């Protein structure tokens, strides 16, 4: 039997724990794609939010030990949800689940464990719903992303991963087509632009007092921390990211409260 419901609240988001070393406090430079953030609302690289990284491993990351099951479109119905009248194909949920699974594996979790599997599937659907809601809001706001903007992001990714061949190798491993990558980047950029227009984001500020207080907290945990004047900008970036996460969660909650969401799985 199909499950039909109207969502009235979104995923609760929380700020990441502050790391206690300088490197960890630097804004992350991961690929900013659509995936988990929007379940989320994660934010990176001085960007407005951070979208899951398609499970790509950055150079130097420890390889995951667990085996990835890699869901495919064949594992899901042709339509897995209807969001404000927009049908969501099973292929999108398969990709979202594969990405969530990759993240779980990188965190040392076993996707074959029933509890972990259930959490992966739940997160994958939440990410998908949140992404579509934000994308719809961006479209309603009249935001348009050009092909040039998309290509700029791809060029940056190619540089980050050591060239076009290296990037495509990762994409092939994860079953991500060039068309899919470009579509996701365009959606990500549109959502980023939309979030910047919201009052929740435009009102974000970080004061010197907040930076000083955070530094006191970090330094109490790590005696090797450099002087405040050397890392104040990094701390400010991290505090801004935390506030952006909270703001994104609020925005998603509002969108869910007025949305018509019918889950098919």
CSV table of N, CA and C in Angstrom, one decimal, residues 58-176:
chain,number,residue,atom,x,y,z
A,58,UNK,N,38.8,12.3,-1.1
A,58,UNK,CA,39.8,13.3,-1.4
A,58,UNK,C,41.2,12.6,-1.2
A,59,UNK,N,42.2,13.1,-1.9
A,59,UNK,CA,43.6,12.6,-1.8
A,59,UNK,C,44.0,12.5,-0.3
A,60,UNK,N,44.5,11.4,0.1
A,60,UNK,CA,44.9,11.3,1.5
A,60,UNK,C,43.9,10.7,2.4
A,61,UNK,N,42.6,10.6,2.0
A,61,UNK,CA,41.6,10.0,2.8
A,61,UNK,C,41.8,8.5,2.9
A,62,UNK,N,41.6,7.9,4.1
A,62,UNK,CA,41.7,6.5,4.3
A,62,UNK,C,40.6,5.8,3.5
A,63,UNK,N,40.9,4.8,2.8
A,63,UNK,CA,39.9,4.0,2.0
A,63,UNK,C,38.9,3.4,2.9
A,64,UNK,N,37.7,3.3,2.5
A,64,UNK,CA,36.7,2.6,3.3
A,64,UNK,C,36.9,1.1,3.3
A,65,UNK,N,36.7,0.5,4.5
A,65,UNK,CA,36.9,-0.9,4.6
A,65,UNK,C,35.7,-1.7,4.3
A,66,UNK,N,34.5,-1.2,4.5
A,66,UNK,CA,33.3,-2.0,4.3
A,66,UNK,C,33.0,-2.0,2.8
A,67,UNK,N,32.1,-3.0,2.4
A,67,UNK,CA,31.7,-3.1,1.0
A,67,UNK,C,30.5,-2.3,0.7
A,68,UNK,N,30.5,-1.5,-0.4
A,68,UNK,CA,29.4,-0.7,-0.8
A,68,UNK,C,28.4,-1.6,-1.6
A,69,UNK,N,27.2,-1.5,-1.2
A,69,UNK,CA,26.2,-2.3,-1.9
A,69,UNK,C,25.7,-1.6,-3.2
A,70,UNK,N,25.8,-0.3,-3.3
A,70,UNK,CA,25.5,0.4,-4.5
A,70,UNK,C,24.1,0.1,-5.1
A,71,UNK,N,23.1,0.7,-4.5
A,71,UNK,CA,21.7,0.6,-5.0
A,71,UNK,C,21.6,1.1,-6.4
A,72,UNK,N,20.7,0.5,-7.2
A,72,UNK,CA,20.5,1.0,-8.6
A,72,UNK,C,19.0,1.3,-8.7
A,73,UNK,N,18.7,2.0,-9.9
A,73,UNK,CA,17.3,2.4,-10.1
A,73,UNK,C,16.4,1.1,-10.1
A,74,UNK,N,16.9,0.0,-10.5
A,74,UNK,CA,16.1,-1.2,-10.5
A,74,UNK,C,15.6,-1.7,-9.1
A,75,UNK,N,16.2,-1.1,-8.1
A,75,UNK,CA,15.9,-1.5,-6.7
A,75,UNK,C,14.7,-0.7,-6.2
A,76,UNK,N,14.2,0.3,-7.0
A,76,UNK,CA,13.1,1.2,-6.6
A,76,UNK,C,12.0,1.3,-7.6
A,77,UNK,N,10.8,1.7,-7.2
A,77,UNK,CA,9.7,2.0,-8.2
A,77,UNK,C,10.1,3.1,-9.2
A,78,UNK,N,9.4,3.2,-10.3
A,78,UNK,CA,9.7,4.2,-11.3
A,78,UNK,C,9.6,5.6,-10.6
A,79,UNK,N,8.6,5.8,-9.8
A,79,UNK,CA,8.4,7.0,-9.1
A,79,UNK,C,8.4,6.7,-7.6
A,80,UNK,N,9.2,7.4,-6.8
A,80,UNK,CA,9.4,7.1,-5.4
A,80,UNK,C,8.7,8.2,-4.5
A,81,UNK,N,8.4,9.3,-5.1
A,81,UNK,CA,7.7,10.4,-4.3
A,81,UNK,C,7.1,11.4,-5.3
A,82,UNK,N,6.1,12.1,-4.8
A,82,UNK,CA,5.6,13.2,-5.5
A,82,UNK,C,5.6,14.4,-4.6
A,83,UNK,N,6.4,15.5,-5.0
A,83,UNK,CA,6.6,16.6,-4.1
A,83,UNK,C,6.0,17.8,-4.8
A,84,UNK,N,4.9,18.3,-4.2
A,84,UNK,CA,4.2,19.5,-4.8
A,84,UNK,C,3.8,19.2,-6.2
A,85,UNK,N,3.4,18.0,-6.5
A,85,UNK,CA,3.0,17.7,-7.8
A,85,UNK,C,4.1,17.2,-8.8
A,86,UNK,N,5.4,17.3,-8.3
A,86,UNK,CA,6.5,16.9,-9.1
A,86,UNK,C,6.9,15.5,-8.8
A,87,UNK,N,6.9,14.6,-9.8
A,87,UNK,CA,7.3,13.2,-9.6
A,87,UNK,C,8.8,13.1,-9.5
A,88,UNK,N,9.2,12.3,-8.5
A,88,UNK,CA,10.6,12.0,-8.3
A,88,UNK,C,10.9,10.6,-8.7
A,89,UNK,N,11.8,10.4,-9.7
A,89,UNK,CA,12.1,9.0,-10.3
A,89,UNK,C,12.9,8.2,-9.3
A,90,UNK,N,12.8,6.9,-9.4
A,90,UNK,CA,13.5,6.0,-8.6
A,90,UNK,C,15.0,6.1,-8.8
A,91,UNK,N,15.4,6.5,-10.0
A,91,UNK,CA,16.9,6.7,-10.3
A,91,UNK,C,17.5,7.7,-9.3
A,92,UNK,N,16.7,8.7,-9.0
A,92,UNK,CA,17.3,9.8,-8.1
A,92,UNK,C,17.4,9.2,-6.7
A,93,UNK,N,16.5,8.4,-6.2
A,93,UNK,CA,16.6,7.8,-4.9
A,93,UNK,C,17.8,6.9,-4.9
A,94,UNK,N,18.0,6.1,-5.9
A,94,UNK,CA,19.1,5.2,-6.0
A,94,UNK,C,20.4,5.9,-5.9
A,95,UNK,N,20.5,7.0,-6.6
A,95,UNK,CA,21.7,7.8,-6.5
A,95,UNK,C,21.9,8.4,-5.1
A,96,UNK,N,20.8,8.9,-4.5
A,96,UNK,CA,20.9,9.5,-3.2
A,96,UNK,C,21.3,8.4,-2.2
A,97,UNK,N,20.7,7.2,-2.3
A,97,UNK,CA,21.1,6.1,-1.4
A,97,UNK,C,22.5,5.7,-1.6
A,98,UNK,N,23.0,5.7,-2.8
A,98,UNK,CA,24.4,5.3,-3.0
A,98,UNK,C,25.3,6.3,-2.4
A,99,UNK,N,25.0,7.5,-2.5
A,99,UNK,CA,25.8,8.6,-1.9
A,99,UNK,C,25.8,8.5,-0.4
A,100,UNK,N,24.6,8.3,0.2
A,100,UNK,CA,24.5,8.2,1.7
A,100,UNK,C,25.3,7.0,2.2
A,101,UNK,N,25.2,5.9,1.4
A,101,UNK,CA,25.9,4.7,1.7
A,101,UNK,C,27.4,4.9,1.7
A,102,UNK,N,27.9,5.6,0.7
A,102,UNK,CA,29.3,5.9,0.6
A,102,UNK,C,29.8,6.6,1.8
A,103,UNK,N,29.0,7.6,2.3
A,103,UNK,CA,29.4,8.4,3.4
A,103,UNK,C,29.4,7.5,4.7
A,104,UNK,N,28.4,6.6,4.8
A,104,UNK,CA,28.4,5.7,6.0
A,104,UNK,C,29.6,4.8,6.0
A,105,UNK,N,30.0,4.3,4.8
A,105,UNK,CA,31.2,3.5,4.8
A,105,UNK,C,32.4,4.2,5.2
A,106,UNK,N,32.5,5.5,4.7
A,106,UNK,CA,33.7,6.3,5.0
A,106,UNK,C,33.8,6.6,6.5
A,107,UNK,N,32.6,6.5,7.2
A,107,UNK,CA,32.6,6.7,8.7
A,107,UNK,C,32.7,5.4,9.4
A,108,UNK,N,33.0,4.3,8.7
A,108,UNK,CA,33.3,3.0,9.3
A,108,UNK,C,32.1,2.2,9.6
A,109,UNK,N,30.9,2.5,9.0
A,109,UNK,CA,29.7,1.8,9.2
A,109,UNK,C,29.5,0.7,8.2
A,110,UNK,N,28.8,-0.3,8.5
A,110,UNK,CA,28.6,-1.4,7.6
A,110,UNK,C,27.2,-1.3,7.0
A,111,UNK,N,27.0,-1.0,5.7
A,111,UNK,CA,25.7,-0.8,5.1
A,111,UNK,C,24.9,-2.1,5.0
A,112,UNK,N,25.6,-3.3,5.3
A,112,UNK,CA,24.8,-4.5,5.3
A,112,UNK,C,24.1,-4.7,6.6
A,113,UNK,N,24.5,-3.9,7.7
A,113,UNK,CA,23.8,-4.0,8.9
A,113,UNK,C,22.4,-3.4,8.8
A,114,UNK,N,21.3,-4.2,9.2
A,114,UNK,CA,19.9,-3.7,8.9
A,114,UNK,C,19.7,-2.3,9.5
A,115,UNK,N,20.2,-2.0,10.7
A,115,UNK,CA,19.9,-0.7,11.3
A,115,UNK,C,20.6,0.4,10.5
A,116,UNK,N,21.8,0.1,10.0
A,116,UNK,CA,22.5,1.1,9.2
A,116,UNK,C,21.8,1.3,7.9
A,117,UNK,N,21.4,0.1,7.3
A,117,UNK,CA,20.7,0.2,6.0
A,117,UNK,C,19.4,1.1,6.1
A,118,UNK,N,18.7,0.9,7.2
A,118,UNK,CA,17.5,1.6,7.4
A,118,UNK,C,17.8,3.1,7.5
A,119,UNK,N,18.8,3.5,8.2
A,119,UNK,CA,19.2,4.9,8.4
A,119,UNK,C,19.6,5.5,7.1
A,120,UNK,N,20.4,4.7,6.3
A,120,UNK,CA,20.8,5.1,4.9
A,120,UNK,C,19.6,5.4,4.1
A,121,UNK,N,18.6,4.5,4.0
A,121,UNK,CA,17.4,4.7,3.2
A,121,UNK,C,16.6,5.9,3.6
A,122,UNK,N,16.5,6.1,5.0
A,122,UNK,CA,15.8,7.2,5.5
A,122,UNK,C,16.4,8.5,5.1
A,123,UNK,N,17.8,8.6,5.3
A,123,UNK,CA,18.5,9.8,4.9
A,123,UNK,C,18.4,10.1,3.5
A,124,UNK,N,18.5,9.0,2.7
A,124,UNK,CA,18.5,9.2,1.2
A,124,UNK,C,17.2,9.9,0.8
A,125,UNK,N,16.1,9.4,1.3
A,125,UNK,CA,14.8,10.0,1.0
A,125,UNK,C,14.7,11.4,1.5
A,126,UNK,N,15.1,11.7,2.7
A,126,UNK,CA,15.1,13.0,3.3
A,126,UNK,C,15.9,14.0,2.4
A,127,UNK,N,17.1,13.6,2.0
A,127,UNK,CA,17.9,14.4,1.2
A,127,UNK,C,17.2,14.7,-0.2
A,128,UNK,N,16.6,13.7,-0.7
A,128,UNK,CA,15.9,13.9,-2.0
A,128,UNK,C,14.8,14.9,-1.8
A,129,UNK,N,14.0,14.8,-0.8
A,129,UNK,CA,12.9,15.7,-0.6
A,129,UNK,C,13.3,17.1,-0.3
A,130,UNK,N,14.3,17.2,0.5
A,130,UNK,CA,14.8,18.6,0.8
A,130,UNK,C,15.4,19.2,-0.4
A,131,UNK,N,16.2,18.5,-1.2
A,131,UNK,CA,16.8,19.0,-2.4
A,131,UNK,C,15.7,19.5,-3.4
A,132,UNK,N,14.6,18.7,-3.6
A,132,UNK,CA,13.6,19.1,-4.5
A,132,UNK,C,12.8,20.3,-4.0
A,133,UNK,N,12.6,20.4,-2.7
A,133,UNK,CA,11.9,21.6,-2.1
A,133,UNK,C,12.7,22.8,-2.3
A,134,UNK,N,14.0,22.8,-2.0
A,134,UNK,CA,14.9,23.9,-2.2
A,134,UNK,C,15.0,24.3,-3.7
A,135,UNK,N,15.1,23.3,-4.6
A,135,UNK,CA,15.2,23.5,-6.0
A,135,UNK,C,13.9,24.2,-6.5
A,136,UNK,N,12.8,23.8,-6.0
A,136,UNK,CA,11.5,24.4,-6.4
A,136,UNK,C,11.4,25.8,-5.9
A,137,UNK,N,11.9,26.1,-4.7
A,137,UNK,CA,11.9,27.4,-4.2
A,137,UNK,C,12.8,28.3,-5.0
A,138,UNK,N,14.0,27.8,-5.4
A,138,UNK,CA,14.9,28.6,-6.3
A,138,UNK,C,14.3,28.9,-7.6
A,139,UNK,N,13.6,27.9,-8.2
A,139,UNK,CA,12.9,28.2,-9.5
A,139,UNK,C,11.8,29.2,-9.3
A,140,UNK,N,11.0,29.1,-8.2
A,140,UNK,CA,10.0,30.1,-8.0
A,140,UNK,C,10.5,31.5,-7.8
A,141,UNK,N,11.7,31.6,-7.3
A,141,UNK,CA,12.4,32.9,-7.1
A,141,UNK,C,13.0,33.4,-8.4
A,142,UNK,N,12.9,32.7,-9.5
A,142,UNK,CA,13.4,33.1,-10.7
A,142,UNK,C,14.9,33.0,-10.9
A,143,UNK,N,15.5,32.2,-10.2
A,143,UNK,CA,17.0,32.0,-10.2
A,143,UNK,C,17.3,31.1,-11.4
A,144,UNK,N,18.3,31.6,-12.2
A,144,UNK,CA,18.7,30.8,-13.4
A,144,UNK,C,20.2,30.7,-13.4
A,145,UNK,N,20.7,29.5,-13.6
A,145,UNK,CA,22.1,29.2,-13.6
A,145,UNK,C,22.6,28.9,-15.0
A,146,UNK,N,23.6,29.5,-15.5
A,146,UNK,CA,24.1,29.3,-16.9
A,146,UNK,C,25.0,28.1,-17.0
A,147,UNK,N,25.1,27.6,-18.2
A,147,UNK,CA,26.0,26.5,-18.5
A,147,UNK,C,27.5,26.9,-18.2
A,148,UNK,N,27.8,28.2,-18.4
A,148,UNK,CA,29.1,28.7,-18.1
A,148,UNK,C,29.4,28.6,-16.6
A,149,UNK,N,28.4,28.9,-15.7
A,149,UNK,CA,28.6,28.7,-14.3
A,149,UNK,C,28.9,27.2,-13.9
A,150,UNK,N,28.1,26.3,-14.6
A,150,UNK,CA,28.3,24.9,-14.3
A,150,UNK,C,29.7,24.5,-14.8
A,151,UNK,N,30.1,24.9,-15.9
A,151,UNK,CA,31.4,24.5,-16.4
A,151,UNK,C,32.5,25.0,-15.5
A,152,UNK,N,32.4,26.2,-15.0
A,152,UNK,CA,33.4,26.7,-14.0
A,152,UNK,C,33.5,25.8,-12.8
A,153,UNK,N,32.4,25.3,-12.3
A,153,UNK,CA,32.5,24.3,-11.2
A,153,UNK,C,33.2,23.0,-11.6
A,154,UNK,N,32.9,22.5,-12.8
A,154,UNK,CA,33.5,21.3,-13.2
A,154,UNK,C,35.0,21.5,-13.4
A,155,UNK,N,35.4,22.6,-13.9
A,155,UNK,CA,36.8,22.9,-14.1
A,155,UNK,C,37.5,22.9,-12.8
A,156,UNK,N,36.9,23.5,-11.8
A,156,UNK,CA,37.4,23.5,-10.4
A,156,UNK,C,37.6,22.1,-9.9
A,157,UNK,N,36.6,21.2,-10.1
A,157,UNK,CA,36.6,19.8,-9.6
A,157,UNK,C,37.8,19.1,-10.3
A,158,UNK,N,37.9,19.3,-11.6
A,158,UNK,CA,39.0,18.6,-12.4
A,158,UNK,C,40.4,19.0,-11.8
A,159,UNK,N,40.5,20.3,-11.5
A,159,UNK,CA,41.8,20.8,-10.9
A,159,UNK,C,42.0,20.1,-9.5
A,160,UNK,N,40.9,20.1,-8.7
A,160,UNK,CA,41.0,19.5,-7.4
A,160,UNK,C,41.4,18.0,-7.4
A,161,UNK,N,40.8,17.3,-8.4
A,161,UNK,CA,41.1,15.9,-8.4
A,161,UNK,C,42.2,15.4,-9.3
A,162,UNK,N,43.0,16.4,-9.8
A,162,UNK,CA,44.1,16.0,-10.6
A,162,UNK,C,43.9,15.8,-12.1
A,163,UNK,N,42.9,16.5,-12.6
A,163,UNK,CA,42.6,16.4,-14.0
A,163,UNK,C,41.3,15.8,-14.4
A,164,UNK,N,40.8,16.0,-15.6
A,164,UNK,CA,39.6,15.5,-16.1
A,164,UNK,C,39.5,14.0,-16.0
A,165,UNK,N,40.6,13.3,-16.4
A,165,UNK,CA,40.6,11.8,-16.4
A,165,UNK,C,40.4,11.3,-15.0
A,166,UNK,N,41.0,11.9,-14.0
A,166,UNK,CA,40.8,11.4,-12.6
A,166,UNK,C,39.4,11.6,-12.1
A,167,UNK,N,38.8,12.8,-12.5
A,167,UNK,CA,37.5,13.0,-12.1
A,167,UNK,C,36.5,12.0,-12.7
A,168,UNK,N,36.7,11.8,-14.0
A,168,UNK,CA,35.8,10.9,-14.7
A,168,UNK,C,36.0,9.4,-14.2
A,169,UNK,N,37.1,9.1,-13.8
A,169,UNK,CA,37.4,7.8,-13.2
A,169,UNK,C,36.5,7.6,-12.0
A,170,UNK,N,36.5,8.6,-11.1
A,170,UNK,CA,35.7,8.6,-9.9
A,170,UNK,C,34.2,8.5,-10.3
A,171,UNK,N,33.8,9.3,-11.3
A,171,UNK,CA,32.4,9.3,-11.7
A,171,UNK,C,32.0,7.9,-12.2
A,172,UNK,N,32.9,7.3,-13.0
A,172,UNK,CA,32.6,6.0,-13.6
A,172,UNK,C,32.4,4.9,-12.5
A,173,UNK,N,33.3,5.0,-11.5
A,173,UNK,CA,33.3,4.1,-10.4
A,173,UNK,C,31.9,4.1,-9.7
A,174,UNK,N,31.4,5.3,-9.6
A,174,UNK,CA,30.1,5.5,-8.8
A,174,UNK,C,28.9,5.6,-9.7
A,175,UNK,N,29.1,5.3,-11.0
A,175,UNK,CA,28.0,5.3,-12.0
A,175,UNK,C,27.4,6.6,-12.2
A,176,UNK,N,28.1,7.7,-12.2
A,176,UNK,CA,27.6,9.1,-12.4
A,176,UNK,C,28.0,9.5,-13.8
